[in-house]
mmCIF file of C-alpha atoms in Angstrom:
data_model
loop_
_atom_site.group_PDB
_atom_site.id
_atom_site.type_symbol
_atom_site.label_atom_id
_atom_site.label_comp_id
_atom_site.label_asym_id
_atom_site.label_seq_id
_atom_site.Cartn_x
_atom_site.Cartn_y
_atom_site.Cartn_z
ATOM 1 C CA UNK I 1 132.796 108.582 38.026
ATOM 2 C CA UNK I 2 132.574 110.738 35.252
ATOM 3 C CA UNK I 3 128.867 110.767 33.924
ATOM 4 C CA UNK I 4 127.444 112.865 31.129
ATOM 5 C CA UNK I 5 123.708 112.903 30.152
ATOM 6 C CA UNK I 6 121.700 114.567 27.253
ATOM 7 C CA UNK I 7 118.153 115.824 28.000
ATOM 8 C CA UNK I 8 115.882 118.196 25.847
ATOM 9 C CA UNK I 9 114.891 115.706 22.305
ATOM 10 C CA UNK I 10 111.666 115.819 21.219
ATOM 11 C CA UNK I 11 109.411 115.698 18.156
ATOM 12 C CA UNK I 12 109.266 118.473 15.990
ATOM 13 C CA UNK I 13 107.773 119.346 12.514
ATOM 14 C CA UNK I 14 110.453 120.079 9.623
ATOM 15 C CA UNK I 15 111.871 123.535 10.243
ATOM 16 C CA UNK I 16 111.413 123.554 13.692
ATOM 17 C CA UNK I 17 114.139 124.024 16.182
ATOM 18 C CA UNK I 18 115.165 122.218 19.668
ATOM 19 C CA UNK I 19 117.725 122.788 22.211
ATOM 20 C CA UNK I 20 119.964 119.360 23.461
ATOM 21 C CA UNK I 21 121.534 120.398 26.638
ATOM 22 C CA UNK I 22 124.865 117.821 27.814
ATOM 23 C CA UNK I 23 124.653 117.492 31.739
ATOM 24 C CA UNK I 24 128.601 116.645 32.784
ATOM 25 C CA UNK I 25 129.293 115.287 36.278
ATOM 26 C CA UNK I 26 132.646 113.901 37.965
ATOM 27 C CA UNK I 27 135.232 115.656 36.643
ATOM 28 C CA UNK I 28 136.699 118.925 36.888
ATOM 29 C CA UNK I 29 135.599 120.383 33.636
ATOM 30 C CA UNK I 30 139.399 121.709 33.033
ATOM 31 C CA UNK I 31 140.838 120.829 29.846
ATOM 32 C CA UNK I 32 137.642 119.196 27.858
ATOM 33 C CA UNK I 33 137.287 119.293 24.289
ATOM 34 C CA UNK I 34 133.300 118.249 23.409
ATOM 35 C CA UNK I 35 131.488 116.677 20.681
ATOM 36 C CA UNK I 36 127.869 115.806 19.512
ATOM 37 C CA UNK I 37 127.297 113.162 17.320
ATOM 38 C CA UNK I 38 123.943 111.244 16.043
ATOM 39 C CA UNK I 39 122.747 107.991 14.658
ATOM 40 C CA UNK I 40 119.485 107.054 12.928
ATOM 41 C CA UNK I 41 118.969 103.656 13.390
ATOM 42 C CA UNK I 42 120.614 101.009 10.977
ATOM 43 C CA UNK I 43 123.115 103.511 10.100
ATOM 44 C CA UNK I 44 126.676 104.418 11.627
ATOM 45 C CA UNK I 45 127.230 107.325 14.297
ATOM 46 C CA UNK I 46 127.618 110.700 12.607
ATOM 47 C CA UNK I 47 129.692 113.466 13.998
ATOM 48 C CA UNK I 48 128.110 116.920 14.172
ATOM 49 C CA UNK I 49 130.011 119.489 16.180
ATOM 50 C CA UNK I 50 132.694 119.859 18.526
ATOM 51 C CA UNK I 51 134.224 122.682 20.259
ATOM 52 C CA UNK I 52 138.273 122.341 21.779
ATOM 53 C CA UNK I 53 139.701 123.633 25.152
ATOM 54 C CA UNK I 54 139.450 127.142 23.995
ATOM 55 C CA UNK I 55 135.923 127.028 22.677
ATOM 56 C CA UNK I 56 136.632 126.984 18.822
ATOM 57 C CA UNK I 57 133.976 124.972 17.150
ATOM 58 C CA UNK I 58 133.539 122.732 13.901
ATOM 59 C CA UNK I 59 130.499 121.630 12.249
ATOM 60 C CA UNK I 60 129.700 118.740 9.853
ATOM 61 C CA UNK I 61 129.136 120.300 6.088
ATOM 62 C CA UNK I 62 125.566 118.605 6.929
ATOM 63 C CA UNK I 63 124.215 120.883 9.401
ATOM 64 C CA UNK I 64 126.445 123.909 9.222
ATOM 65 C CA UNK I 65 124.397 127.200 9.741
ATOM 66 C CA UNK I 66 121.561 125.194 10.740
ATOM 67 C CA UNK I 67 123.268 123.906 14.580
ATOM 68 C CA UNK I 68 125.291 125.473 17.251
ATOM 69 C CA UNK I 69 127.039 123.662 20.054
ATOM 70 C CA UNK I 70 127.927 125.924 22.861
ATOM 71 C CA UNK I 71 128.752 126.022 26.735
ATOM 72 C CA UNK I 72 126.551 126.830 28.944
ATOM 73 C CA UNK I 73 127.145 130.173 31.852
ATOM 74 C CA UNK I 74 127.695 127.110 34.006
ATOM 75 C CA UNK I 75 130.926 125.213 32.892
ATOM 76 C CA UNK I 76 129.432 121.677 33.433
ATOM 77 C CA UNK I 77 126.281 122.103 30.875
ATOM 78 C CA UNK I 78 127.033 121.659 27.021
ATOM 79 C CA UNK I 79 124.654 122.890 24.508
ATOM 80 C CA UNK I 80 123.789 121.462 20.957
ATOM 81 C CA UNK I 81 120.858 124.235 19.701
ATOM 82 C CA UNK I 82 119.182 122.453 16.556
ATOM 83 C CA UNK I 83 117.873 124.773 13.781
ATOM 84 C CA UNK I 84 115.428 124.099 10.702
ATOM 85 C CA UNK I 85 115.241 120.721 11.436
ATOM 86 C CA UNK I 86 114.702 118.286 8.291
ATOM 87 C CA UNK I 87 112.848 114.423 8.447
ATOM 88 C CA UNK I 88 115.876 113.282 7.708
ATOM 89 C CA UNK I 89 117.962 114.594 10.429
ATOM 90 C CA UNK I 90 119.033 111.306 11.871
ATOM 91 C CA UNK I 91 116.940 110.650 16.075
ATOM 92 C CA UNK I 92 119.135 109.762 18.164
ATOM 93 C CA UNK I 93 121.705 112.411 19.599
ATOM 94 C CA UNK I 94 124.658 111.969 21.868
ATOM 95 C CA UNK I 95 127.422 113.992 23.512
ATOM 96 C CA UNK I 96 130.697 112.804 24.187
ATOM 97 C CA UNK I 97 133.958 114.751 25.984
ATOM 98 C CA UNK I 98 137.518 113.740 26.423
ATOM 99 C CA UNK I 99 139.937 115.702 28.945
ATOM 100 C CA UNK I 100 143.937 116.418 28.010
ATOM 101 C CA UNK I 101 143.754 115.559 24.481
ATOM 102 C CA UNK I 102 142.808 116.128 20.809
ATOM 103 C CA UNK I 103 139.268 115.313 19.940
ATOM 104 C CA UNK I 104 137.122 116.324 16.858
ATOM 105 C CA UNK I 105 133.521 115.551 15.526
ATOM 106 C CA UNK I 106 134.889 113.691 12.730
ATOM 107 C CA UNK I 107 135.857 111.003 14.594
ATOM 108 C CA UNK I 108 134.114 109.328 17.966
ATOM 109 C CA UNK I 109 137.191 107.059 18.680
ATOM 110 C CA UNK I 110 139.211 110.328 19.838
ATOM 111 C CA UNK I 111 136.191 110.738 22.654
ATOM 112 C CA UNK I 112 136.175 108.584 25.966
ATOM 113 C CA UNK I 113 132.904 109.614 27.931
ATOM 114 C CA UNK I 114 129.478 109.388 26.497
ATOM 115 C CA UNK I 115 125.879 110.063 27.077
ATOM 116 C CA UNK I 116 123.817 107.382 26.129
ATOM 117 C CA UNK I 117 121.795 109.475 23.935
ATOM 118 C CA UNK I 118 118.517 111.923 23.326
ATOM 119 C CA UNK I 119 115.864 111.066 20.792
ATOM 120 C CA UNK I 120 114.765 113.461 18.209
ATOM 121 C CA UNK I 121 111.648 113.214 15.958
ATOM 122 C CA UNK I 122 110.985 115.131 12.950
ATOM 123 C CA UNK I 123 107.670 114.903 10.834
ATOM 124 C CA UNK I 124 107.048 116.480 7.742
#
């Protein structure tokens, strides 16, 4: 059963920084493309970053030069590093992860597994 699981939210003042690690279990880790998307409640999932089978990454005009998804030295650990962090930075942080295929950050439907998400505070 494939099972992934965020850890590492928090509460943070604005400009602070957190890292959201993405625990994967189940699988075989060949062939994954890997997202991270948030929601603040009342509004609609937003996609943030994704990175392909060959590690290229994209990042939502909204946080570019501010996040950084990576993979960890260990192939089953993803990695979403959150920079000057704003109040308005939606809380609630998930990763998702499709294997064979095309996903991207701009759209959840292309991802089948998900975490079930990782809060994340931010006071002014």
């Amino acid at each position: 059963e494939v099972q992934l699981r965020e850890s590492g939210g928090g509460s943070v003042q604005a400009g602070g920084s957190l890292r959201l690690s993405c625990q994967a279990s189940g699988f075989s880790f060949r062939d994954f493309c890997w997202g991270w998307f948030r929601q603040a409640p009342g509004k609609e999932r937003e996609g943030v970053a994704d990175m392909d089978t060959e590690g290229r990454t994209k990042y939502a005009d909204s946080v570019k030069g501010r996040f950084a998804i990576s993979e960890g030295d260990e192939k089953h650990i993803m990695y979403l590093e959150l920079n000057s962090l704003k109040p308005e930075d939606p809380t609630l942080y998930f990763c998702a992860a499709l294997q064979y295929g095309y996903c991207s950050h701009t759209s959840a439907s292309t991802y089948r597994y998900w975490g079930r998400g990782t809060q994340v505070n931010v006071s002014s």
